[in-house]
Short mmCIF file of N, CA, C and O in Angstrom, two decimals:
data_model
loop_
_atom_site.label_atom_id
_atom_site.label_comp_id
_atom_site.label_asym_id
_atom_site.label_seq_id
_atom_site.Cartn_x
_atom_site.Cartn_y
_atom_site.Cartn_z
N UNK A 1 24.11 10.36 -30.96
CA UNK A 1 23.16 10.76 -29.95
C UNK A 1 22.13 9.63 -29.79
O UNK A 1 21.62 9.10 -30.77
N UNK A 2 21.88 9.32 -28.65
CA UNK A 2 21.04 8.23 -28.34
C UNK A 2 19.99 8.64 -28.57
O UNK A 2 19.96 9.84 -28.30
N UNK A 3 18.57 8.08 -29.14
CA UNK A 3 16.99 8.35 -29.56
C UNK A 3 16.29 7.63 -28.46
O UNK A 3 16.63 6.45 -28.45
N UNK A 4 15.58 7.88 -27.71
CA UNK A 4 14.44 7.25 -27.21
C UNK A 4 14.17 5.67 -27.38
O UNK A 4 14.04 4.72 -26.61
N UNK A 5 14.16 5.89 -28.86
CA UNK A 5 13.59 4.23 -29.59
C UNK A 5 14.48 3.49 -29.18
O UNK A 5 14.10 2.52 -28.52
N UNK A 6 15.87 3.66 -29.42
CA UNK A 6 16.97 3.05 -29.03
C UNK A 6 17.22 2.22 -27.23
O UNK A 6 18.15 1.52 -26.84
N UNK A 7 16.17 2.59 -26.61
CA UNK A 7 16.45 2.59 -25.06
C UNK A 7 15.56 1.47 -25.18
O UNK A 7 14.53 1.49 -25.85
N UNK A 8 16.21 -0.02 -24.16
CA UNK A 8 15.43 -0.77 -23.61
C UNK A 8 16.56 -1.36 -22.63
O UNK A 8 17.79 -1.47 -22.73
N UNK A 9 15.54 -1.71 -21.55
CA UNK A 9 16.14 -2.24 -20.34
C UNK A 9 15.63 -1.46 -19.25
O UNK A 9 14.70 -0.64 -19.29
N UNK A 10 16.62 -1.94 -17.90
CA UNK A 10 15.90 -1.29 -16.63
C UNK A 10 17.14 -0.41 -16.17
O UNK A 10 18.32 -0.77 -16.24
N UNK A 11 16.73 0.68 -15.73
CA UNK A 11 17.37 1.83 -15.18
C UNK A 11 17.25 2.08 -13.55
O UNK A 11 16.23 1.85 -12.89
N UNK A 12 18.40 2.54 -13.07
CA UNK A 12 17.84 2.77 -11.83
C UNK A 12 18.03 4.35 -11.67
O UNK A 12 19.09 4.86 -12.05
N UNK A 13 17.15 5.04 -11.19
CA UNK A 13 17.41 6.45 -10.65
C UNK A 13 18.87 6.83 -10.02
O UNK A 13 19.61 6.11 -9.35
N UNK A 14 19.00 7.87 -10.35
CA UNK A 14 20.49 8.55 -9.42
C UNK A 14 20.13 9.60 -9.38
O UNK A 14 20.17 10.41 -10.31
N UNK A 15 19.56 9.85 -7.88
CA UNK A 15 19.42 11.53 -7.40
C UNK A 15 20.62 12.43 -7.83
O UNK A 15 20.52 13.65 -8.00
N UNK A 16 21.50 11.86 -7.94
CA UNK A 16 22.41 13.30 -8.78
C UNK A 16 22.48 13.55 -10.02
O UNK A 16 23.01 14.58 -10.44
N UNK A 17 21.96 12.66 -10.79
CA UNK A 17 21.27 12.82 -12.26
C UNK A 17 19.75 13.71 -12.34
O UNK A 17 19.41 14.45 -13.27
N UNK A 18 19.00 13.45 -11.16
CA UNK A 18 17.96 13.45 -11.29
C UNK A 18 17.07 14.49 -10.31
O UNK A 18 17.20 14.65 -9.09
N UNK A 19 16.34 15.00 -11.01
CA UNK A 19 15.61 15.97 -9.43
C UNK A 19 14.06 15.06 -9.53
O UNK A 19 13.59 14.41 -10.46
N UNK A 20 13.60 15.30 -8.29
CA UNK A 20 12.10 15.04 -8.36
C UNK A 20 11.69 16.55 -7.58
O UNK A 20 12.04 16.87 -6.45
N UNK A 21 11.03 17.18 -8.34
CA UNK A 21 10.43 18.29 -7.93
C UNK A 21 8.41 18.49 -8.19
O UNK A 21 7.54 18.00 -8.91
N UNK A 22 8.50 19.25 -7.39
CA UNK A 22 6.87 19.76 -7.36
C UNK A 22 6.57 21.67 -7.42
O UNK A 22 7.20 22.71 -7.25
N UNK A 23 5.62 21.36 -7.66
CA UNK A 23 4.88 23.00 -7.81
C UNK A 23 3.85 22.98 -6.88
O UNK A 23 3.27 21.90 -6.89
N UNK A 24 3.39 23.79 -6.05
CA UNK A 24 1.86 23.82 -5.65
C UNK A 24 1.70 25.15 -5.27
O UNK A 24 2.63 25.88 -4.93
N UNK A 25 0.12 25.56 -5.33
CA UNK A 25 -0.09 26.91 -4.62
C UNK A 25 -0.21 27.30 -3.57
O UNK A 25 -0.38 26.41 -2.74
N UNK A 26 -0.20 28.55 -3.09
CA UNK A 26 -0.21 28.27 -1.74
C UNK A 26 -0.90 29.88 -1.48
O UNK A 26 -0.45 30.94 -1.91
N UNK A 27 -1.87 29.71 -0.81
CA UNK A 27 -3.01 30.82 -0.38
C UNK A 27 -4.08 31.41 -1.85
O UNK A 27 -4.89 32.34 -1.79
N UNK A 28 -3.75 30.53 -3.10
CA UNK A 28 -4.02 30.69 -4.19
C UNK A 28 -3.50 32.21 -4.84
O UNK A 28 -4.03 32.84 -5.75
N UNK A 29 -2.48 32.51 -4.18
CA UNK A 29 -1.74 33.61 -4.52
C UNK A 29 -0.40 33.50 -5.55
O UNK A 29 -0.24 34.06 -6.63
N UNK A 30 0.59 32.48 -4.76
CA UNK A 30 1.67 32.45 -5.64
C UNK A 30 1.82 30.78 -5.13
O UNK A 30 1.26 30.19 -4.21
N UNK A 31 2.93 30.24 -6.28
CA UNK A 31 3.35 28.90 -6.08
C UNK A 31 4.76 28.90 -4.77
O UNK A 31 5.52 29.81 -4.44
N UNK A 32 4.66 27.61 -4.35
CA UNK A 32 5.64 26.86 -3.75
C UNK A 32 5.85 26.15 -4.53
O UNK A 32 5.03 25.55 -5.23
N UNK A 33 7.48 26.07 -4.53
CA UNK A 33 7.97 25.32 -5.11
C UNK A 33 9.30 24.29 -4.66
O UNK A 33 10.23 24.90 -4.13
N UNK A 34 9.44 22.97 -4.80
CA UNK A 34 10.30 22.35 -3.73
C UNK A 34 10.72 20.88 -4.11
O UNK A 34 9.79 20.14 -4.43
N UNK A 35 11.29 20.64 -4.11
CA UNK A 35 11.96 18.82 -3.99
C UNK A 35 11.63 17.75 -2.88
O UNK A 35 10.97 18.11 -1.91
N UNK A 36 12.13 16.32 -3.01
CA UNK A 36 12.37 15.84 -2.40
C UNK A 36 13.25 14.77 -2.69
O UNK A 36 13.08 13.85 -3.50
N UNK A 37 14.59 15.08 -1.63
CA UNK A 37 15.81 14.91 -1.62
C UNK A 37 16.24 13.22 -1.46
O UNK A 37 17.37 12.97 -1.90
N UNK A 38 15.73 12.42 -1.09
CA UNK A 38 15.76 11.27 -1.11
C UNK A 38 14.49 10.32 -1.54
O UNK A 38 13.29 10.35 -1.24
N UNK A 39 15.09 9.67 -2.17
CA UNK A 39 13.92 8.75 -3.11
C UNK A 39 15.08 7.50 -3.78
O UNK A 39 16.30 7.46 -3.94
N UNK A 40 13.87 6.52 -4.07
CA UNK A 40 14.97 5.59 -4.95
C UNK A 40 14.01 5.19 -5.86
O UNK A 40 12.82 5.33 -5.58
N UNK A 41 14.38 4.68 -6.99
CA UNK A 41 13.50 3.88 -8.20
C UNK A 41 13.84 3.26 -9.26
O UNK A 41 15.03 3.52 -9.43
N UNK A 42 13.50 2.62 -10.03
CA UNK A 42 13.55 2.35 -11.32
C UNK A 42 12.82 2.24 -12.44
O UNK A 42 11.72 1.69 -12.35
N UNK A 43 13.32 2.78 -13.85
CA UNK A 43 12.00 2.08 -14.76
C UNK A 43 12.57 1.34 -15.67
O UNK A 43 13.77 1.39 -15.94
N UNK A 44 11.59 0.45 -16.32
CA UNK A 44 12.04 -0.34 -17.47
C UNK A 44 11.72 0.45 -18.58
O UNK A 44 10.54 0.82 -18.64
N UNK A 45 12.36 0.76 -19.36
CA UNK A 45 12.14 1.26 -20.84
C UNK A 45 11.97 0.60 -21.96
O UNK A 45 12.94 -0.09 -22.27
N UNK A 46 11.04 0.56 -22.70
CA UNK A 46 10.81 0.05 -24.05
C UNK A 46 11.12 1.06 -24.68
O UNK A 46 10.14 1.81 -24.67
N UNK A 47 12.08 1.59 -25.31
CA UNK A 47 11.98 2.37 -26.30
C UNK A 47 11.03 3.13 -27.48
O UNK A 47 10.60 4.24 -27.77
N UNK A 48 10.99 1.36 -28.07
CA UNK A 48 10.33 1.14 -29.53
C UNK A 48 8.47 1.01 -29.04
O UNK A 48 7.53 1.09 -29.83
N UNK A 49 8.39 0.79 -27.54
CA UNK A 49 6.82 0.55 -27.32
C UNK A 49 6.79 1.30 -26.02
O UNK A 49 6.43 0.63 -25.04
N UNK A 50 7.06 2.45 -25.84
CA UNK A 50 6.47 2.90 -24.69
C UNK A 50 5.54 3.06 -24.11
O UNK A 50 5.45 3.60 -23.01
N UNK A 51 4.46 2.48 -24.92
CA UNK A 51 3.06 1.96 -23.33
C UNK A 51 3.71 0.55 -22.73
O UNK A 51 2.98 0.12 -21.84
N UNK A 52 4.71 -0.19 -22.94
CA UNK A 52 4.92 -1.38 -22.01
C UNK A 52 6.36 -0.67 -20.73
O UNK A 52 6.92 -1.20 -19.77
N UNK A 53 6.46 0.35 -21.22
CA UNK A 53 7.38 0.57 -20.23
C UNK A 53 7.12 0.72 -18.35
O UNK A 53 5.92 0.86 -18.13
N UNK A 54 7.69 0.71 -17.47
CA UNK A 54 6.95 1.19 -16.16
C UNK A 54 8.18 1.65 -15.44
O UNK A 54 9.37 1.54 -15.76
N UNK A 55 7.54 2.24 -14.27
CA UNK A 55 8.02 3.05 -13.55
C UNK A 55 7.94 2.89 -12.12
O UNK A 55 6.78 2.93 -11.71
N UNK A 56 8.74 2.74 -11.33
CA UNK A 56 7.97 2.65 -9.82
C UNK A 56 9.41 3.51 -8.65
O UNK A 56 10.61 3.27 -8.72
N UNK A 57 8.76 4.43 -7.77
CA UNK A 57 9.58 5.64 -7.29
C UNK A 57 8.68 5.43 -5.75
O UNK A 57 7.49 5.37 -5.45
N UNK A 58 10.38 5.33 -4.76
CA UNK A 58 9.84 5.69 -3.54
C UNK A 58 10.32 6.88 -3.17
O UNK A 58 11.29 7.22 -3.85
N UNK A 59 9.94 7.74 -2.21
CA UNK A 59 10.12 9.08 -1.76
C UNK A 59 9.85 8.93 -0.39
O UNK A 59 8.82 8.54 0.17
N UNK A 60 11.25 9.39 0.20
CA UNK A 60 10.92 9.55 1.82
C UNK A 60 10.30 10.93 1.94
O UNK A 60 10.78 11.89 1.33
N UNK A 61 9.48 11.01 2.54
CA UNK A 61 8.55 12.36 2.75
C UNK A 61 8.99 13.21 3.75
O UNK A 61 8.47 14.33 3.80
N UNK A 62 10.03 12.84 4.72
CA UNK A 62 10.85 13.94 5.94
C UNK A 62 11.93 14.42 4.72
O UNK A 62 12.46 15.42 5.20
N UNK A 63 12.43 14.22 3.58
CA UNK A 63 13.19 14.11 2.60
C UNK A 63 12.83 15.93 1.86
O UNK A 63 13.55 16.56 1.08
N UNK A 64 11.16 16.42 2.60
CA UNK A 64 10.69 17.56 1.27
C UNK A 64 11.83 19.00 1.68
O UNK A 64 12.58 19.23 2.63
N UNK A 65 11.60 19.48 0.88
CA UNK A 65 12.69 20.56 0.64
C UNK A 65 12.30 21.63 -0.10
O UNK A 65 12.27 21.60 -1.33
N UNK A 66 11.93 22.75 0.68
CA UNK A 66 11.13 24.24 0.12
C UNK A 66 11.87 25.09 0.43
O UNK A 66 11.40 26.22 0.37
N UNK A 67 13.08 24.99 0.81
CA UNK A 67 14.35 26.29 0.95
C UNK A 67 13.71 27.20 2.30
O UNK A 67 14.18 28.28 2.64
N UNK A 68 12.68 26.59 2.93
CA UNK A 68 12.00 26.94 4.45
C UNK A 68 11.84 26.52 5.37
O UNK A 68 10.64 26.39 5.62
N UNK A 69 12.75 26.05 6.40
CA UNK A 69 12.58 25.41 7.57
C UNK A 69 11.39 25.28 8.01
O UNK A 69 10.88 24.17 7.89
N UNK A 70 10.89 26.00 8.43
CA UNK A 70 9.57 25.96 9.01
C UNK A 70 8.64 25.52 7.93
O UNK A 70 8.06 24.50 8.29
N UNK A 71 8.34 25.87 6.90
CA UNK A 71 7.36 25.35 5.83
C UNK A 71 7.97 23.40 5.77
O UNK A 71 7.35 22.34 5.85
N UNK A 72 9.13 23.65 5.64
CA UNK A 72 9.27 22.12 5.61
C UNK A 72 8.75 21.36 6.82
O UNK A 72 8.33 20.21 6.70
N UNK A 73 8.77 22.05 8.04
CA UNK A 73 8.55 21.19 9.22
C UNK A 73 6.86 21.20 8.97
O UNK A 73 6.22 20.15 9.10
N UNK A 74 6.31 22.30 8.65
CA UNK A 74 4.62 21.96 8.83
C UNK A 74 4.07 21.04 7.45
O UNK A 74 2.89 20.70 7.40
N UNK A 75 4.99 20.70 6.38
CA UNK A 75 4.80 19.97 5.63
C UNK A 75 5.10 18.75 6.41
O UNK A 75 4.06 18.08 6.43
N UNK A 76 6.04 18.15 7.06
CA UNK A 76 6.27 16.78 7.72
C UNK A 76 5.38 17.03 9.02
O UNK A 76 5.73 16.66 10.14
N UNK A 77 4.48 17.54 8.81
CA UNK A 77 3.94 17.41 10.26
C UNK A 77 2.58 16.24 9.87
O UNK A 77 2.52 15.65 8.80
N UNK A 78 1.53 16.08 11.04
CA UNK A 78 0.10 15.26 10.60
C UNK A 78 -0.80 16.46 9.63
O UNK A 78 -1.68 16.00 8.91
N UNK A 79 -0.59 17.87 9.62
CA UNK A 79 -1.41 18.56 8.53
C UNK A 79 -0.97 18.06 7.20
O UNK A 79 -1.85 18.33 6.38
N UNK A 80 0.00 17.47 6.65
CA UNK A 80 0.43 17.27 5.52
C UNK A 80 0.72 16.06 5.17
O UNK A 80 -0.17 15.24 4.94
N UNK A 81 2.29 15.70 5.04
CA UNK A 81 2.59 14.59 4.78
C UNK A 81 2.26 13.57 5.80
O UNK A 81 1.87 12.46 5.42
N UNK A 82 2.41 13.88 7.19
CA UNK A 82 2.43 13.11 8.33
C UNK A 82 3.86 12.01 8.35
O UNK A 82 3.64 10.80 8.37
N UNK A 83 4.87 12.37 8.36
CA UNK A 83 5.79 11.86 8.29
C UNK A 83 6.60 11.20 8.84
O UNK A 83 7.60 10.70 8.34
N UNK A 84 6.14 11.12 10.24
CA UNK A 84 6.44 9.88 11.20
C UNK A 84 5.57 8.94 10.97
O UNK A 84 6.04 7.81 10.94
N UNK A 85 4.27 9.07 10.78
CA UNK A 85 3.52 7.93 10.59
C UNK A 85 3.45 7.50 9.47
O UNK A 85 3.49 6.27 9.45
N UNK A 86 3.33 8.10 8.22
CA UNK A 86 3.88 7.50 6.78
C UNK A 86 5.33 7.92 5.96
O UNK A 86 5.32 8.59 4.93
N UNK A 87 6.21 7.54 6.42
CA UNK A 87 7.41 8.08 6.19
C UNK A 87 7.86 7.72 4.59
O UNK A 87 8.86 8.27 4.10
N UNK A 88 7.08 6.81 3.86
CA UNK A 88 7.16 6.42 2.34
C UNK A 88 6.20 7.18 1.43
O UNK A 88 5.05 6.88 1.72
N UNK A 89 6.26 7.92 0.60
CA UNK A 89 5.31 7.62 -0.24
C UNK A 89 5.36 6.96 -2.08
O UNK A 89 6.52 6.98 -2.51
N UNK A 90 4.51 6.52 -2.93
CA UNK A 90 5.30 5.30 -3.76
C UNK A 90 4.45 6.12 -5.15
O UNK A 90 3.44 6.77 -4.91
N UNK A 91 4.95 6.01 -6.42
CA UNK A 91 4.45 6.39 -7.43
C UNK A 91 4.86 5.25 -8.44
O UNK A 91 6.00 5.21 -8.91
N UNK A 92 3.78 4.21 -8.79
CA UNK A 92 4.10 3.25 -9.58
C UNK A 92 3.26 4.00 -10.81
O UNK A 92 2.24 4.67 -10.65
N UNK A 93 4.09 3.65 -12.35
CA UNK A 93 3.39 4.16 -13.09
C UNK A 93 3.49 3.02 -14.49
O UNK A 93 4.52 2.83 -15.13
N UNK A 94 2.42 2.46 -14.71
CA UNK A 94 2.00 1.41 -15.62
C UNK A 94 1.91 1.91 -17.20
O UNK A 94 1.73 1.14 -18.14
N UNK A 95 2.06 3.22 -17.29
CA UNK A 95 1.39 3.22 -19.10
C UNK A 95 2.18 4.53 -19.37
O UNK A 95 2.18 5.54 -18.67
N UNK A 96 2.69 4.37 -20.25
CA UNK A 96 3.83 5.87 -20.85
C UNK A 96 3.30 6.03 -22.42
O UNK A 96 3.21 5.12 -23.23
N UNK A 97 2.94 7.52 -22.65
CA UNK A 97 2.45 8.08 -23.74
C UNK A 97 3.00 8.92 -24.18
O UNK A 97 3.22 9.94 -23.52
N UNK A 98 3.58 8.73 -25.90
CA UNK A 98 4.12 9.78 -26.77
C UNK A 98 3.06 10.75 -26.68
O UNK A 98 1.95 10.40 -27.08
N UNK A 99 3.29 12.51 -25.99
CA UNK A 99 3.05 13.73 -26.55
C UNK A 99 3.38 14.37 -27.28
O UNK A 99 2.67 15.37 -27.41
N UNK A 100 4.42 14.30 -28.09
CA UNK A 100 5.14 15.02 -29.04
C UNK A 100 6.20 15.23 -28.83
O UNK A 100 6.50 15.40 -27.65
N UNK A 101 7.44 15.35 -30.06
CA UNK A 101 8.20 16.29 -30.27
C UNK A 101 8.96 15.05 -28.76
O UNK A 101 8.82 13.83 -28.74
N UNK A 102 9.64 15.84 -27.80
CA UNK A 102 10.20 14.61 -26.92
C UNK A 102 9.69 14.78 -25.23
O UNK A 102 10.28 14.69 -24.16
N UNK A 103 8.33 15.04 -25.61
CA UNK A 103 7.67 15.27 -24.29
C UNK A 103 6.72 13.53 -24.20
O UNK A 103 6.36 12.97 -25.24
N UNK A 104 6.51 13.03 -23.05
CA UNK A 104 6.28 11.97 -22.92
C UNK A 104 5.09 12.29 -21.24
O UNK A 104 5.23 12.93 -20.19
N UNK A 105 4.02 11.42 -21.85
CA UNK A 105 3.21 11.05 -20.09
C UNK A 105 3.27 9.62 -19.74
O UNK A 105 3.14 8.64 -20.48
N UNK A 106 3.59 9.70 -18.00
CA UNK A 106 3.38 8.40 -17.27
C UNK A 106 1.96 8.51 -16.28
O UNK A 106 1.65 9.19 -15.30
N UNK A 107 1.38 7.60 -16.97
CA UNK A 107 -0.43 7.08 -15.97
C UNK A 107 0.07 6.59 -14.95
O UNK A 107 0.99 5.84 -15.26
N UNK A 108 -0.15 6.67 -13.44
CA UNK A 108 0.17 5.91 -12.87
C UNK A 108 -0.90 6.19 -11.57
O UNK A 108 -2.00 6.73 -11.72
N UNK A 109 -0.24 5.61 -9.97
CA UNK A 109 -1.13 5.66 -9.18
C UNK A 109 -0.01 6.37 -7.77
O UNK A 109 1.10 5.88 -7.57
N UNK A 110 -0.38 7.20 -7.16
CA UNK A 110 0.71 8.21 -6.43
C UNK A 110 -0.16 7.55 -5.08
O UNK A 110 -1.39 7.66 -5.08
N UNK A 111 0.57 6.84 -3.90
CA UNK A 111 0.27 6.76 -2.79
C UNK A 111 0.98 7.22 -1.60
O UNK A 111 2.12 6.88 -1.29
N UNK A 112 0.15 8.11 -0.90
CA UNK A 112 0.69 9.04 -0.30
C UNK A 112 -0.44 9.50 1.38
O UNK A 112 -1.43 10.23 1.42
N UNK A 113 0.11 8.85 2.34
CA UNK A 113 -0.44 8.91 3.67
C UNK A 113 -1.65 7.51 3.44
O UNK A 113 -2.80 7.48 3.87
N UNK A 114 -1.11 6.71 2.83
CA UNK A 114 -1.90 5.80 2.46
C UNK A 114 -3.32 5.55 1.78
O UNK A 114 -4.11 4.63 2.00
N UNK A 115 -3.40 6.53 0.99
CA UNK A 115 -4.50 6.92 0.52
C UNK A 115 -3.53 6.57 -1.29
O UNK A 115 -2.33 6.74 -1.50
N UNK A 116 -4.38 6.15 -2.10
CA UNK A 116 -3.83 5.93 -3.28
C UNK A 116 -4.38 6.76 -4.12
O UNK A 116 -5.50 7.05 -3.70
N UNK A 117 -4.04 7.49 -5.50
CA UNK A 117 -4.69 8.60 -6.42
C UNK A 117 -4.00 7.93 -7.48
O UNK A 117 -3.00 7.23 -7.35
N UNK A 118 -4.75 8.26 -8.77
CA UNK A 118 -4.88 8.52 -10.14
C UNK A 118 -3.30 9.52 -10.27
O UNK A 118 -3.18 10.43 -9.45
N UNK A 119 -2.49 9.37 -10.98
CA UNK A 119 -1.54 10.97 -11.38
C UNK A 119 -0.58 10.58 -12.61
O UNK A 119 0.26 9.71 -12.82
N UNK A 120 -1.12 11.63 -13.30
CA UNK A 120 -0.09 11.61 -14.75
C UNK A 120 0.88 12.38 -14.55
O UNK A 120 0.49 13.52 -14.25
N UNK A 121 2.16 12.25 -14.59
CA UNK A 121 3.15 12.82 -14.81
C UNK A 121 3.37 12.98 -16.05
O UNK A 121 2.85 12.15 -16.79
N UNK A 122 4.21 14.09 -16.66
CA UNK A 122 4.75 14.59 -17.36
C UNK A 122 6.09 15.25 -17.56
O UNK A 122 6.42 16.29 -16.99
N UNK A 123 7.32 14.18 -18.95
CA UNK A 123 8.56 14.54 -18.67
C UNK A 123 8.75 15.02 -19.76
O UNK A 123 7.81 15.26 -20.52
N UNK A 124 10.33 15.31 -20.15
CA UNK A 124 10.64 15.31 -21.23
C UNK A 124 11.90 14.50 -21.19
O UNK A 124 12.70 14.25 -20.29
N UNK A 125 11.81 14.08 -22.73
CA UNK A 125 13.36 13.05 -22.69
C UNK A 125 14.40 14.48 -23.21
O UNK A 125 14.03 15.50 -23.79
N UNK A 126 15.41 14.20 -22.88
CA UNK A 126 16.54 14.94 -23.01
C UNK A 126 17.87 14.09 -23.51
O UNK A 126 18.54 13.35 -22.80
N UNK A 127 18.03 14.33 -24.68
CA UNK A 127 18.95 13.16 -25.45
C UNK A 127 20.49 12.88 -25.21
O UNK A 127 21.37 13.71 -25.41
N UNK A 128 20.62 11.92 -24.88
CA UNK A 128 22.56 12.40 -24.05
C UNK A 128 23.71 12.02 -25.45
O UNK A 128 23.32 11.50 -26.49
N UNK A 129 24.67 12.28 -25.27
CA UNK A 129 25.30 12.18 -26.31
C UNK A 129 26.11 10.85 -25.78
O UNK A 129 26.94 10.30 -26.50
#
């Protein structure tokens, strides 16, 4: 079984390996919950030093996917993503932190309608045989 430590080099994403999903609320009642179906990326892995590792992920934003036509369309509309006019959005992430056990955080910076933010993600490694 491969360990974490063991991993170095650069990877590229495969959406059929891989989901990118989100949570959010919505009327502060119950969550939405949804994907987005096209994206490409890669990270480099340090295994043995995972604060040198990085990460960088594009996401086409007409790409979101809430199992709701209509919720998807007012998400690609200018109230939301605005998705004719920013049809990318980019999540580069510079600094990866052991949480425990095989949960891991990425620091990074989420730009999205061209506005750039602060955002930690949070994964877990899942060990392949």
């Amino acid at each position: 079984m491969t360990q974490l430590s063991e991993l170095k080099g650069t990877y590229t994403l495969d959406p059929s390996h891989s989901e990118l999903a989100f949570v959010a609320r919505h009327a502060m009642v119950t969550k939405v919950r949804g994907t987005f179906d096209e994206y490409e990326g890669s990270a480099t892995i340090d295994g043995e030093n995972p604060a040198a590792s990085t990460l960088e992920v594009h996401i086409k934003t007409a790409s979101v996917n809430t199992r709701n036509a209509d919720r998807d369309a007012h998400l690609r509309s200018a109230d939301f993503f605005d998705a004719a006019k920013f049809p990318q959005a980019t999540y580069v992430a510079t600094r990866f932190r052991a949480l425990g056990g095989n949960r891991y955080a990425a620091d990074g910076t989420l730009t999205l309608r061209g506005a750039s933010k602060p955002v930690t993600l949070t994964f877990e490694w899942t060990p392949g045989a």
